[in-house]
Every structure is written in C-alpha cells, then in structure tokens.
Coordinates of C-alpha atoms in Angstrom, one line a residue:
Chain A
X106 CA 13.9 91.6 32.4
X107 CA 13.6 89.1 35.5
X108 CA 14.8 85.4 34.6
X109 CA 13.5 83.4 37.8
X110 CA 16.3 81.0 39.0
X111 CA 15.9 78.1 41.8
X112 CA 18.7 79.2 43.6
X113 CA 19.7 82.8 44.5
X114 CA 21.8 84.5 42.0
X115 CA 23.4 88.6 42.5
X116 CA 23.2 90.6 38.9
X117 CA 26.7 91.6 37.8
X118 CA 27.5 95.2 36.7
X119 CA 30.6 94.9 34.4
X120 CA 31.9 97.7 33.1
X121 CA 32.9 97.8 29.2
X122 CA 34.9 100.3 30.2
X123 CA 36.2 104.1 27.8
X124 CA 39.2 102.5 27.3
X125 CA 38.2 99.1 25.5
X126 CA 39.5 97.6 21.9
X127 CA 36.0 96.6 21.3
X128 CA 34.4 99.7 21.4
X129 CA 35.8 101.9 18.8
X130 CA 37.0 104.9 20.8
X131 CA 36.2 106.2 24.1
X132 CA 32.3 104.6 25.0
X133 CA 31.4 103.3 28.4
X134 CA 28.8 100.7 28.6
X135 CA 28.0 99.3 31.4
X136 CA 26.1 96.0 31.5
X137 CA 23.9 94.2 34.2
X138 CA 24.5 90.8 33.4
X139 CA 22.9 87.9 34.9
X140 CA 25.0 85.1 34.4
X141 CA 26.4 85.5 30.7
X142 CA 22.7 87.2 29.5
X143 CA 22.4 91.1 29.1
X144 CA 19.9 92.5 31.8
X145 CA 20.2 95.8 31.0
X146 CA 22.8 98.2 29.4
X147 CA 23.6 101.9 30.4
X148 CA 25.7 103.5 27.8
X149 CA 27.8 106.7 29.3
X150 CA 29.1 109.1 26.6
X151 CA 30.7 112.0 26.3
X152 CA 34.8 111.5 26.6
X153 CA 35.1 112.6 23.7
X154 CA 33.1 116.3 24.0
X155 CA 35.3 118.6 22.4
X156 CA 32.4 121.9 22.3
X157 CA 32.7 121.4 18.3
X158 CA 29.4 123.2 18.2
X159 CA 30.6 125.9 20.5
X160 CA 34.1 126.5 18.9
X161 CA 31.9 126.6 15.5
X162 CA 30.4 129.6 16.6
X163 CA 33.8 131.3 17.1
X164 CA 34.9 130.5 13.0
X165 CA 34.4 132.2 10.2
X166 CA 32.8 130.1 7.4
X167 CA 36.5 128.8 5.7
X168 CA 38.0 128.0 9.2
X169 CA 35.1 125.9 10.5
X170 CA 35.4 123.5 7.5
X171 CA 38.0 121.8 9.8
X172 CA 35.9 121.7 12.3
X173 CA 33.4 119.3 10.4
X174 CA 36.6 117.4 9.4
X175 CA 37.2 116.2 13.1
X176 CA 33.6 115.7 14.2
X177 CA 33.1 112.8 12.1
X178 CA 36.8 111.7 11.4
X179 CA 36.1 108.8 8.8
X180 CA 33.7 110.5 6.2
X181 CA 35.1 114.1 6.3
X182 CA 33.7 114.3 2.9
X183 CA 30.2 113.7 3.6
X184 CA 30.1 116.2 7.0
X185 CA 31.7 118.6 5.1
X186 CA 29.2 118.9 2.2
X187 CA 26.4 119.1 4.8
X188 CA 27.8 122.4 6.3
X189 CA 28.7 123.6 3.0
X190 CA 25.8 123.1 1.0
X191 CA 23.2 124.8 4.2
X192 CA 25.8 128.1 3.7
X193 CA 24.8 128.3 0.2
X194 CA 21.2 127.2 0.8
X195 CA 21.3 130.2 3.2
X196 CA 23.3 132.6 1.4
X197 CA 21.6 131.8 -2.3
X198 CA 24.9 131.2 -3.4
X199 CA 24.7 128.4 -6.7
X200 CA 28.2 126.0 -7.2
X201 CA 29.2 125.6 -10.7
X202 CA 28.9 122.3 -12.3
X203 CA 31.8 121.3 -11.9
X204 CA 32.9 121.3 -8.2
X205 CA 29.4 119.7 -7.6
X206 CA 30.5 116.6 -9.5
X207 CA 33.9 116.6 -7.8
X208 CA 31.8 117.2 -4.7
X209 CA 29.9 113.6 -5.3
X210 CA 33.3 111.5 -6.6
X211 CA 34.9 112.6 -3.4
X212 CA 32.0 112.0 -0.9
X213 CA 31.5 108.4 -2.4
X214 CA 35.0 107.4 -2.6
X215 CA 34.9 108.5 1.0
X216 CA 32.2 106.2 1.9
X217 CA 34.2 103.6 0.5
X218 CA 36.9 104.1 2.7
X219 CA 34.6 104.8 5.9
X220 CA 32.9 101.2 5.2
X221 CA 36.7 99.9 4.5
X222 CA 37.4 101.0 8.5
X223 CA 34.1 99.7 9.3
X224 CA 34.4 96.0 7.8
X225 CA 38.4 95.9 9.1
X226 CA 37.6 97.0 12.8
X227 CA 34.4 94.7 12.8
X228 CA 36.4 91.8 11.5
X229 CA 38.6 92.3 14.4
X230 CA 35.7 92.7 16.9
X231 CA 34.4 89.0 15.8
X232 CA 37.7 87.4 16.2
X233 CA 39.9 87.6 13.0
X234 CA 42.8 89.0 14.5
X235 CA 44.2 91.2 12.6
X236 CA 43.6 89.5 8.7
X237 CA 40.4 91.8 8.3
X238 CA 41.8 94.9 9.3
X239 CA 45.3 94.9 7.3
X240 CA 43.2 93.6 4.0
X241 CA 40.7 96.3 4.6
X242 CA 43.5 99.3 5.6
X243 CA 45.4 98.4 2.6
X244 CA 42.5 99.5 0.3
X245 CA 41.5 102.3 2.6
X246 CA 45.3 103.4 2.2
X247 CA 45.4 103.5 -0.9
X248 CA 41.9 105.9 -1.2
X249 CA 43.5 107.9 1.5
X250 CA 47.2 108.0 -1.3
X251 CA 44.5 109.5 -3.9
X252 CA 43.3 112.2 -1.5
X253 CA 46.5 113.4 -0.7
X254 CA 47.1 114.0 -4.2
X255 CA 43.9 115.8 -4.9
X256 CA 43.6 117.7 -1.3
X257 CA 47.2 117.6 0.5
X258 CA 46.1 115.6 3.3
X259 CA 45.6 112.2 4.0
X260 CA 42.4 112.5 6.6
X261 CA 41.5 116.0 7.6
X262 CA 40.7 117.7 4.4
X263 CA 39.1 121.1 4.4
X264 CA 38.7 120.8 0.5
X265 CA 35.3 121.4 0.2
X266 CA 34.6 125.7 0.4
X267 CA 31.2 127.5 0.2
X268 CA 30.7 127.7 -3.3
X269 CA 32.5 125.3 -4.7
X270 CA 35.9 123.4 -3.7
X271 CA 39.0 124.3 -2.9
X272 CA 41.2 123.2 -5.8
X273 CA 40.8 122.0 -9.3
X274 CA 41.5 118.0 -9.8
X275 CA 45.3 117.2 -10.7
X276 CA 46.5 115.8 -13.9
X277 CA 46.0 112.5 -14.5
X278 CA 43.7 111.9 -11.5
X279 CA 41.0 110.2 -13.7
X280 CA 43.1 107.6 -14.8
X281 CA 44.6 107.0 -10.9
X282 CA 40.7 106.7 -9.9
X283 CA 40.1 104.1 -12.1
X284 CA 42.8 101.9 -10.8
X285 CA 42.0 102.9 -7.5
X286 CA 38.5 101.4 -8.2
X287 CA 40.3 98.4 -9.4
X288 CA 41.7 97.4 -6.2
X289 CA 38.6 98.5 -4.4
X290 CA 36.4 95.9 -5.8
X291 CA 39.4 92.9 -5.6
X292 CA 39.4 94.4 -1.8
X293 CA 35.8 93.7 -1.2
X294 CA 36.3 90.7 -2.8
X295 CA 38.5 89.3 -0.3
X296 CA 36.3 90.5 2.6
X297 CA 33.2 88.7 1.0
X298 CA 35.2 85.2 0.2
X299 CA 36.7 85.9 4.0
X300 CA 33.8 86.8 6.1
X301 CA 30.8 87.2 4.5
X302 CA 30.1 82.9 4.4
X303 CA 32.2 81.9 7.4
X304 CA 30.5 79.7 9.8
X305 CA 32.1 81.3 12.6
X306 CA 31.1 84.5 11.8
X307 CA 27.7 84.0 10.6
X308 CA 27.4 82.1 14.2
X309 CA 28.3 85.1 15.5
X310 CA 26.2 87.9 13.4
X311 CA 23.3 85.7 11.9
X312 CA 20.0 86.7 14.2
X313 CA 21.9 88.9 16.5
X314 CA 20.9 92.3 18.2
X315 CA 17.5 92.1 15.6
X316 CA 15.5 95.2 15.1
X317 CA 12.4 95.0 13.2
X318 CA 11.6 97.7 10.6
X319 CA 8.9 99.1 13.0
X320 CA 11.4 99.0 16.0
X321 CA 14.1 100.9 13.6
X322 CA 11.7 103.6 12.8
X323 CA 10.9 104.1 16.4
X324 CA 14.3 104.7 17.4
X325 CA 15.1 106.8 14.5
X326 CA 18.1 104.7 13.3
X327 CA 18.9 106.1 9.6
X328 CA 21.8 104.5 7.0
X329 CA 22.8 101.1 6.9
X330 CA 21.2 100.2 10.0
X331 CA 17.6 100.9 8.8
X332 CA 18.1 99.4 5.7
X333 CA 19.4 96.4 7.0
X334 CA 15.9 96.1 8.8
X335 CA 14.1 96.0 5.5
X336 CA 13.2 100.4 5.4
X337 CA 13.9 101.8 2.2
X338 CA 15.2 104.8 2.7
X339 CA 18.4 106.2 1.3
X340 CA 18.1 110.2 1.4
X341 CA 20.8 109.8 -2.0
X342 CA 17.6 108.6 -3.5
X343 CA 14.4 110.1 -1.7
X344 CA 15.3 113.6 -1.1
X345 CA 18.7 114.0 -3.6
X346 CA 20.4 116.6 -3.1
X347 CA 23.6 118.1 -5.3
X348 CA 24.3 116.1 -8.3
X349 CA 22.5 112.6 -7.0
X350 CA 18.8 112.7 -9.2
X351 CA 21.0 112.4 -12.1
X352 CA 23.2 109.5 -10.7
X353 CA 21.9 105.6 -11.3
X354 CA 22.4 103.8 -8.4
X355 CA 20.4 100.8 -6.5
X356 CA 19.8 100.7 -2.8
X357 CA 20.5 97.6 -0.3
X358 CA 17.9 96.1 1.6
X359 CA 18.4 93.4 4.5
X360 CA 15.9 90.8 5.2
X361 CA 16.6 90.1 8.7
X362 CA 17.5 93.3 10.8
X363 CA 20.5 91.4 12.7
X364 CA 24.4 92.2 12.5
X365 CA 25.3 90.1 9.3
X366 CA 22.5 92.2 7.5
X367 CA 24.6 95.4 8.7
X368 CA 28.0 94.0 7.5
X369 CA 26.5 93.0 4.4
X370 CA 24.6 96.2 3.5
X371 CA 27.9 98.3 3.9
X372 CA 30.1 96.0 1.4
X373 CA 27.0 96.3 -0.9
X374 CA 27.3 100.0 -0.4
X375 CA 30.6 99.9 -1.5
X376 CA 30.4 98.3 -4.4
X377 CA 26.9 100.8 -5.6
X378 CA 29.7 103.9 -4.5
X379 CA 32.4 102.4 -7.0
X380 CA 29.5 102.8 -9.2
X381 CA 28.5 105.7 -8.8
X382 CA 32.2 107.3 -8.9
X383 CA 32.6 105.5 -12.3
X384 CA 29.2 107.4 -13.6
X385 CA 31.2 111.0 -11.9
X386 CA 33.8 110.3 -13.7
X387 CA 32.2 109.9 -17.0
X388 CA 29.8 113.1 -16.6
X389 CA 32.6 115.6 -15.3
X390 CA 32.2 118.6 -17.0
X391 CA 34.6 120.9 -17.8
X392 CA 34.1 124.9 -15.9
X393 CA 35.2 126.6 -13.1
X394 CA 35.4 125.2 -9.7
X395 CA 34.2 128.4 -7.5
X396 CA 31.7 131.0 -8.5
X397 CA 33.1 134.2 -10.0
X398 CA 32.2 137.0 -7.8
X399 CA 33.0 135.4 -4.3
X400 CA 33.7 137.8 -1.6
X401 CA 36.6 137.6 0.6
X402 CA 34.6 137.0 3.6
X403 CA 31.9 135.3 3.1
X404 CA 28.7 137.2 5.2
X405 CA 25.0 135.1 5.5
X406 CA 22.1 136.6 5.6
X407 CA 19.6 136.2 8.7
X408 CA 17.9 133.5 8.7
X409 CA 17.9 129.3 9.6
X410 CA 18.4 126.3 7.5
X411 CA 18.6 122.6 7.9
X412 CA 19.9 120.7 5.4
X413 CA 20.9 116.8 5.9
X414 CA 23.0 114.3 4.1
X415 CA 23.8 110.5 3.9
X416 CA 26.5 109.9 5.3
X417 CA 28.5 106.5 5.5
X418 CA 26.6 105.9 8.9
X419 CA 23.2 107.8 8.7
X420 CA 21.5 111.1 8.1
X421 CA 24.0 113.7 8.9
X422 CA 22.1 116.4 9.4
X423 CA 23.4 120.7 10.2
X424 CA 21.1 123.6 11.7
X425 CA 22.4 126.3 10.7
X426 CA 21.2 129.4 12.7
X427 CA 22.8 133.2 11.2
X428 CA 22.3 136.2 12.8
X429 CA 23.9 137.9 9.8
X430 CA 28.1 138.7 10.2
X431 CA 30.5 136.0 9.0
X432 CA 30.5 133.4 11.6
X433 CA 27.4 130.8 12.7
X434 CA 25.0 132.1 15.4
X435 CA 24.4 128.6 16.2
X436 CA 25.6 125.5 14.7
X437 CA 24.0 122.4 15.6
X438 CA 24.5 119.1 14.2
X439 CA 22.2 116.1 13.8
X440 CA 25.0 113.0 14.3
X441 CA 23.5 110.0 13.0
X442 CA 25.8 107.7 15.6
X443 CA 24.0 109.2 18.7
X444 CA 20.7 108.6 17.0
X445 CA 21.7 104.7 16.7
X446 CA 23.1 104.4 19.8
X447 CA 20.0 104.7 21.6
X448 CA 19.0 101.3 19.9
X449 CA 21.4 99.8 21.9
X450 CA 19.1 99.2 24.4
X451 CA 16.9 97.5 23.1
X452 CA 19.0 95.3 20.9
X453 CA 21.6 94.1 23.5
X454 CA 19.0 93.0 26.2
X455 CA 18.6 89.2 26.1
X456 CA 21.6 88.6 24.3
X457 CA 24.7 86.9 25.7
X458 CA 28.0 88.9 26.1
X459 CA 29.6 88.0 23.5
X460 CA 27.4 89.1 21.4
X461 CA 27.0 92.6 22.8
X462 CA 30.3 93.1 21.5
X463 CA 28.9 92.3 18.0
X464 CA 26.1 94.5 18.5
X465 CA 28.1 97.7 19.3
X466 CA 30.6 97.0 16.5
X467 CA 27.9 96.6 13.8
X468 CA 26.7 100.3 15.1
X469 CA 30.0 101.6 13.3
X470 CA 30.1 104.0 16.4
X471 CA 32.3 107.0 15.7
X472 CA 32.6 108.7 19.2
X473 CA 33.7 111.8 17.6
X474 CA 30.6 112.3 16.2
X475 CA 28.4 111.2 19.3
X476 CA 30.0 113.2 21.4
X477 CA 30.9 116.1 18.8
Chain B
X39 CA 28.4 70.7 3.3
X40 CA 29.2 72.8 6.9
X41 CA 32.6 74.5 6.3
X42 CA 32.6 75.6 2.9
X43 CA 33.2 78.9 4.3
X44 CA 36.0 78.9 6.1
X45 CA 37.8 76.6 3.8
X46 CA 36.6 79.8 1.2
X47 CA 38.2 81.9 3.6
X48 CA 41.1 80.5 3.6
X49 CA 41.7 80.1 0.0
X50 CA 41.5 83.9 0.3
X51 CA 43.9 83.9 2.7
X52 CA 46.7 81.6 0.7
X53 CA 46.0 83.3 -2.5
X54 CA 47.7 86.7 -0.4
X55 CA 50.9 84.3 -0.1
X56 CA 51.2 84.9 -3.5
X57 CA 50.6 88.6 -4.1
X58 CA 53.1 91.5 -3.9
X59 CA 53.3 92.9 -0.1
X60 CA 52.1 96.7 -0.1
X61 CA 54.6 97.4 2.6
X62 CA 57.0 100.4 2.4
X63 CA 60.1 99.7 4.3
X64 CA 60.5 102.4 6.0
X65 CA 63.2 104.4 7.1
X66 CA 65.0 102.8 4.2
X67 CA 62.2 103.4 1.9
X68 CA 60.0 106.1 1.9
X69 CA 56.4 106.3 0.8
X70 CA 56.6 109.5 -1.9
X71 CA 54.8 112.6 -1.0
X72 CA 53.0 114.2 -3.6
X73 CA 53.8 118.1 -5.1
X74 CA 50.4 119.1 -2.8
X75 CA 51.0 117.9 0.4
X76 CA 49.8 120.2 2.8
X77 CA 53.6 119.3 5.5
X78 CA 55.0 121.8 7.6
X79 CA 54.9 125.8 7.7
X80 CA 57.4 127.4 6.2
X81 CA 58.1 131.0 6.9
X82 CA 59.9 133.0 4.4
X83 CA 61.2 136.5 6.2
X84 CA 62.5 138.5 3.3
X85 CA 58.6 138.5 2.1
X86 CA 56.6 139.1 5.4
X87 CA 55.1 142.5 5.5
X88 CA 53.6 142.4 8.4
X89 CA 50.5 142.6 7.9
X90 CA 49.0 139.3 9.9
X91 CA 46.2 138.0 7.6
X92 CA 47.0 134.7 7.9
X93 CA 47.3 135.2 12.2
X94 CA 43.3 136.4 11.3
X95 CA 42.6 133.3 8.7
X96 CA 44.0 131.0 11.3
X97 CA 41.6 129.0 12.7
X98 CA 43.3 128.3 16.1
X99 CA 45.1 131.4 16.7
X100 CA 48.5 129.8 16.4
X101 CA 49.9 132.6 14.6
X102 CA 51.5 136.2 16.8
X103 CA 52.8 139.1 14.9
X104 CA 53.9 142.0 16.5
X105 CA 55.1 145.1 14.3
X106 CA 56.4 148.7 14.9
X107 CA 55.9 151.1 12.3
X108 CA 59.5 152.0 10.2
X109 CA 60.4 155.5 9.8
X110 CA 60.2 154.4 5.8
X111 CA 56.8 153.4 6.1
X112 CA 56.5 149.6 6.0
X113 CA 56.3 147.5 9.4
X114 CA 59.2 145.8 11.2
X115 CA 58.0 142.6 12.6
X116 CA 58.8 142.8 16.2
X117 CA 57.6 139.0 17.0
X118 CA 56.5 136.9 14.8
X119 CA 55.7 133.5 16.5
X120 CA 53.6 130.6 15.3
X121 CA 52.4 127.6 17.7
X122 CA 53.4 124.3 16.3
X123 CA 51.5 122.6 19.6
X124 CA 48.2 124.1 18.3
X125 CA 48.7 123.9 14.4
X126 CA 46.1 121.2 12.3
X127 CA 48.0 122.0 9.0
X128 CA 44.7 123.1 7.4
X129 CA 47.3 125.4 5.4
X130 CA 44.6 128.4 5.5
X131 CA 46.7 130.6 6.4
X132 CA 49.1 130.1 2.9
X133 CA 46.3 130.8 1.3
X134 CA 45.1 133.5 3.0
X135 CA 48.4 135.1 2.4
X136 CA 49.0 137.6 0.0
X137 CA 52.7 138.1 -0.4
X138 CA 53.0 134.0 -0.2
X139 CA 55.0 134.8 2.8
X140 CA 54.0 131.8 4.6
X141 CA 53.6 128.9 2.9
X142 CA 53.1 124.5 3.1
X143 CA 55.8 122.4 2.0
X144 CA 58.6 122.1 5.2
X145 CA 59.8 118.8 6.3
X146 CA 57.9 117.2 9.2
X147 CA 60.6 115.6 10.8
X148 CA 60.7 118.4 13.4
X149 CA 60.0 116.3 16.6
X150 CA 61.3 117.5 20.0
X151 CA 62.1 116.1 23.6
X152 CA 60.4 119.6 25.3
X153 CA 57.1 119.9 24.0
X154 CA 57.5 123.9 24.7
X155 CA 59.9 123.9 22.2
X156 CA 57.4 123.4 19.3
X157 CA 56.1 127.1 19.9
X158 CA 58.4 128.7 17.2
X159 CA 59.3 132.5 17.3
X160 CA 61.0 134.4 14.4
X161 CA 64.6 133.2 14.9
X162 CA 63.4 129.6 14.7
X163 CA 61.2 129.8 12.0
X164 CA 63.7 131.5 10.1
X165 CA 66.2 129.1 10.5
X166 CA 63.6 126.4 9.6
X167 CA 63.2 128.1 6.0
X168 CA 67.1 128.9 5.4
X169 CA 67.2 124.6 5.5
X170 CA 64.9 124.5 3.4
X171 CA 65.9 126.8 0.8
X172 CA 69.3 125.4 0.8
X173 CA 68.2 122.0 0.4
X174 CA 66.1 122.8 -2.3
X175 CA 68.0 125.0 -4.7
X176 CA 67.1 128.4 -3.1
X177 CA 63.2 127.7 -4.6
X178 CA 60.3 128.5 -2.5
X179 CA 57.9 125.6 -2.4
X180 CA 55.9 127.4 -4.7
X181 CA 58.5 127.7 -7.6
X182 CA 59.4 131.2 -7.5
X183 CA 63.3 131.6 -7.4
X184 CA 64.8 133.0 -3.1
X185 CA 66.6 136.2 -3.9
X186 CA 69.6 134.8 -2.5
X187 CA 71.6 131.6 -3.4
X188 CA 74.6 133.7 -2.9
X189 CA 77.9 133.1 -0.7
X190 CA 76.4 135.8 1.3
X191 CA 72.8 133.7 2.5
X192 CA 74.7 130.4 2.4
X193 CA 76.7 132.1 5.4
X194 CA 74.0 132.9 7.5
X195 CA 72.9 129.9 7.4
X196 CA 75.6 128.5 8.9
X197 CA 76.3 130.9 11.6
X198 CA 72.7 130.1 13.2

C-alpha cells in the first residue's frame, strides 16, 4: 500500500527476528514499516525443519508415533489419532470400544491444555507479564500430572497404537479426572475475570488483524480462527470421526473475525472440551483396549488415505501413501499452522506494530508444526 | 463505567493472595513420580540374551549389541551399548523386549560435564542397574524379585 506523505519518508525493514519472545518459537517476519504502519510482511520459515516427513518414512508404524508427538508438541493427542486412525482406515483394522472412548477423553483434555499454553503465552504477548502465563501453566500442569499417570510422560506420549492404545486407564483415574476438571473450569475462570473484559486488552485485540468469513475461506484458515470469523465449521461436528456423532457438544462462533474473537473462541472451547470429557467419562465402556489378533509387525496393504482431524489449532490432516511392507511410503502432513500463516499477510497490513505482535500471537503458531 | 475490567481483573488477582501456592519446593521437596513413569533405561545383564529386539524396536537406533555365539549355545554379548545423547524415552524398546531385559524406571539424575559420556557401554549400564537394585530391595522395576541380594552382588557393586 502507498500512504502519500508531504515530505519524503524511507520504508523501514525491521526484522522480527527467529529469535523473538513474541513469536512463539523460531519465526522470522520481517516487516516494511512506514512510520509505525505495516506496509508489507514477509514471513521466513523453516528453522525449525527437522525432515519429520522424511524420517517417517524410515519408521515402522509403533516407532513413528513419536514422530507425530514432536511435530505438533502441544496437542500430541490430537496428531497422534490422525496417523493412527489413516493406518487402520488403510489396513481395515476396527478399535474396540473402548480405547476409542479413551482415545476422545485424552484428545479433549489435550485441547484443554493446548488452549491453556495458548491463552498463557498470548497474555504475555499483550503485556501481562507473567500473571497469564503462571495462572494458565498451573492448570496445564496439572493436565500434564494426570498424563503422566495414565501414559508415563508428561508431553511426548506415544500412547495411542494402531488398533487401539497403548495401556489400559489406572485405578482411580476417573475420580482424578473429575477434580482435574474442577480446577480447569476455576482456571478459565480466572483468565475470563482477568483478560477477557480488560480495557487494556480489549484496546489491544478488539477490531484487530479482522478477517471476514469470505476472506477466511480464501485463505483456508480452519479451527478457531475460522470460527472466530463467523464459519461454522468444526470437523468434530460435520465430518465426525471416532466416537464424536455420539458426543453432545456446541460449537463457538465469533462475530467480529478480530483477535479478541480468537481468545475468546478458545476459552469457550475449553470449557465445551471439559464437557465433552465429562460425557467420556460417563459412556466408558468396559472391553479390551487393542484388538485380539494383532500382528507383531504391523504390514498395510497398498494403497493411499487421507484422513484429517480437529486439532486444537485447525484441521490436522495425514496422507498416508503404502506401498505395502511395515513402514510409510510417503507420509505427508496437512499442518493447520502453515495453512493460517499465510493469512498473515493480509491481516497485518495497515495495522500498527504493536498490533502485529497481537496478530501473530492470536495465530497460536506452533513452528514445529509449520515447519514439521 | 470505563474500568470495570481491570478493577475485575484485579479482584482476580487479590483473591490468588489468598489461595494455597501450587509450588513444590524443590530440591527439598520433590514433586512424586507416579509407578508409570516412563525415567531412565535400566539394563539388567543377568537377563539379556542377546538377541537385540529392542536395538530393532528402537526408533533412533540408540541401541548396539554385539554377540558371539557360546560353545553352550546361547550368545555372549560382546558390546552392548545404548546412546543416552539420542534416547526420547519412548520406552519401546521395554516393551519390545521379551525377557524384560531392559526396562523404564532408573533415576534421571544422570547429568554429566562431557556430553560423550552419556553414550553408555555395558560396564556403565551395568553399574547403573546394580544402584538401582540396591536401592530398591534387589526388585526389578517391574516387581519381579533380582536373583541376588546376596553378600556376593552387594560386593560387586562396590568394587565398580
């Protein structure tokens, strides 16, 4: 855009550099300002390119769980069920009840915590120094306590197996979840009686970086940030897959398309997930957690699937390309973070400086992902 | 009336003043580990056969096993060496394990200056599970009973 001025001016090119508190892990922007106004943005990817999809190829279809675990490091839950569920798809392989229902609890409480990082580090973007993020890490600690006790590890799971999961739930886990989802609603209710009515912040997030519904569609955004635009589309509801067409949940909608929208759709979300794991926990059967007859290593048949999930940030989509044998001939996956980011554009243009920083932190970037 | 909100927000904020801190005190408390935590590798000698399933199940190729055939038939394990650099603790190799040889439960207190000196070979690891088993009643992690717990083992322990 071209702003005429009376006297001469020289575009600045500042450089929001890899290394950056505001932009939630290793992403370069680089900005053409004009004064304090965007001109133009250029955002350069790719430090954190780690071949996932090539190292994918190399693992067998237990060792490359871990591999979905580190591409999207806050909903490991979510990325694993994608890969999971398009092995079975492939290999015609049906998960008992059970482990599907474990499957669900385990990818919502995950979105839980995944919004918990989101509204702490976004807190901290717009200024609160710190108070955001310890409220919201002490809730997403204490999701992250009940995982160890169910999986063994605090982040990187590798529970979920082709065919079902990878252990049965502990004893007494049921009654720790409830608590658990306790302390998770009195959590967002700090963060809504801290942030959500603030002047300061809704200065700072009200009719920022605002993307139509059209616009949103265009660029393919998926997850909180098209439904903040007004789109209703949650792939939970319109294309269910596992356990979800017999779950009762409402979706968010924003009015406005601008950053409070996005904050506010992802504390809503958290709230439908507690939900939802309440309903889980109330229609767990009883059964096995793996089928009977699985083989020791697992071989797919030729052949290509697609199969996509909602994860905390989007559709998390995985092609899944077999040439028969018991690794992946080609893995791809769909990251819904890459897909948002090319939004930026558009949304950060004609906004002031300050409030690019907004922008990119209402994304809820996860360069692992982008950059896989 | 402008400022409702941040006079909201900081009711939040003072009603915190009155709640229990969530913070362990560490080192003088520590936060308790539950019975699954996938921790460190331990490897158990007196069980190992040999026969490097889990050095196939792992998924970074930390694992090295060497053998030589015994004139009795079973293997002697000539190296056996696992990469602590490389290791992600996905603990698939325990379970890929059929003589639970190798298993999850060591301490992870295991830092080093040298950062060579995390690649373990047989000696090392050894000595690793001797500690443990001494600290812990002469059980492996997964319940079964060490067949030592004698003056005998206690002594070779030391002498390492």
């Amino acid at each position: 855009m071209v702003i005429e001025h009376e006297y001469e001016t020289v575009d600045l090119n500042i450089n929001m550099g890899p290394v950056h508190p505001a932009t939630h892990g290793v992403f370069r922007a680089v900005l053409a300002v004009d004064g304090e106004l965007v001109v133009d943005v250029d955002p350069v990817i790719g430090y954190m390119h780690r071949g996932g999809e090539k190292l994918s190829e190399n693992l067998d279809y237990r060792q490359g769980i871990g591999i979905q675990d580190r591409t999207d490091y806050l909903s490991q839950m979510n990325s694993e069920q994608a890969y999971v569920m398009a092995a079975e798809k492939l290999a015609g392989i049906e998960p008992p009840p059970r482990a599907e229902w474990i499957r669900v609890l385990c990818a919502e409480l995950n979105r839980c915590a995944s919004h918990f990082m989101f509204l702490g580090a976004y807190g901290q973007d717009i200024g609160t120094f710190g108070t955001a993020f310890s409220y919201a890490m002490r809730e997403r600690e204490r999701v992250m306590d009940l995982f160890e006790e169910l999986t063994g590890e605090r982040m990187m799971y590798s529970y979920f197996r082709v065919g079902g999961v990878a252990w049965d739930l502990p004893a007494g886990f049921e009654r720790k979840v409830k608590t658990l989802l306790r302390h998770v609603l009195q959590g967002v209710n700090d963060f809504e009686g801290l942030l959500s009515q603030n002047e300061v912040f809704l200065a700072r997030t009200r009719d920022i970086g605002v993307l139509t519904g059209e616009q949103a569609l265009d660029y393919g955004l998926t997850g909180p940030m098209l439904r903040a635009s007004g789109v209703d589309w949650d792939l939970r509801r319109d294309e269910p897959y596992s356990v979800y067409p017999q779950l009762k949940f409402t979706v968010p909608l924003g009015q406005n398309g601008d950053c409070w929208d996005r904050y506010n759709m992802r504390i809503q979300e958290i709230k439908e997930s507690v939900k939802l794991v309440e309903q889980c926990l109330e229609m767990l059967p009883a059964g096995p957690i793996m089928p009977d007859k699985m083989p020791r290593m697992l071989r797919l048949p030729v052949g290509e699937i697609y199969v996509r999930t909602e994860n905390p940030r989007g559709e998390y989509g995985i092609y899944l390309v077999s040439k028969g044998g018991n690794k992946p001939y080609r893995l791809k996956m769909r990251s819904p973070c890459f897909c948002n980011l090319s939004a930026l554009r558009e949304m950060c243009i004609g906004e002031y400086l300050s409030d690019a920083v907004a922008i990119i932190g209402a994304l809820d970037l996860v360069m692992g992902e982008v950059d896989r | 009336m402008y400022g409702k909100g941040i006079a909201k927000g900081l009711a939040m904020t003072a009603k915190h003043l009155f709640r229990k801190p969530v913070t362990v005190q560490f080192p003088e408390e520590t936060r308790p580990i539950p019975a699954r935590a996938r921790t460190n590798l331990l490897w158990f000698d007196e069980r190992c056969t040999g026969c490097s399933t889990c050095a196939q199940a792992c998924p970074d190729g930390c694992i090295l096993v060497q053998t030589a055939p015994n004139p009795d038939g079973t293997l002697e394990k000539v190296r056996y060496e696992i990469d602590f650099r490389l290791c992600m603790y996905c603990g698939l190799c325990a379970e890929a394990c059929p003589y639970e040889a190798i298993q999850v439960g060591g301490r992870l207190d295991d830092a080093v200056y040298v950062f060579d000196n995390m690649y373990r070979d047989k000696h090392a690891l050894t000595v690793f599970a001797r500690d443990y088993l001494a600290n812990n009643h002469w059980t492996y992690p997964n319940g079964m009973k060490a067949p030592f717990g004698n003056d005998r083992a206690e002594a070779v322990t030391k002498t390492e």
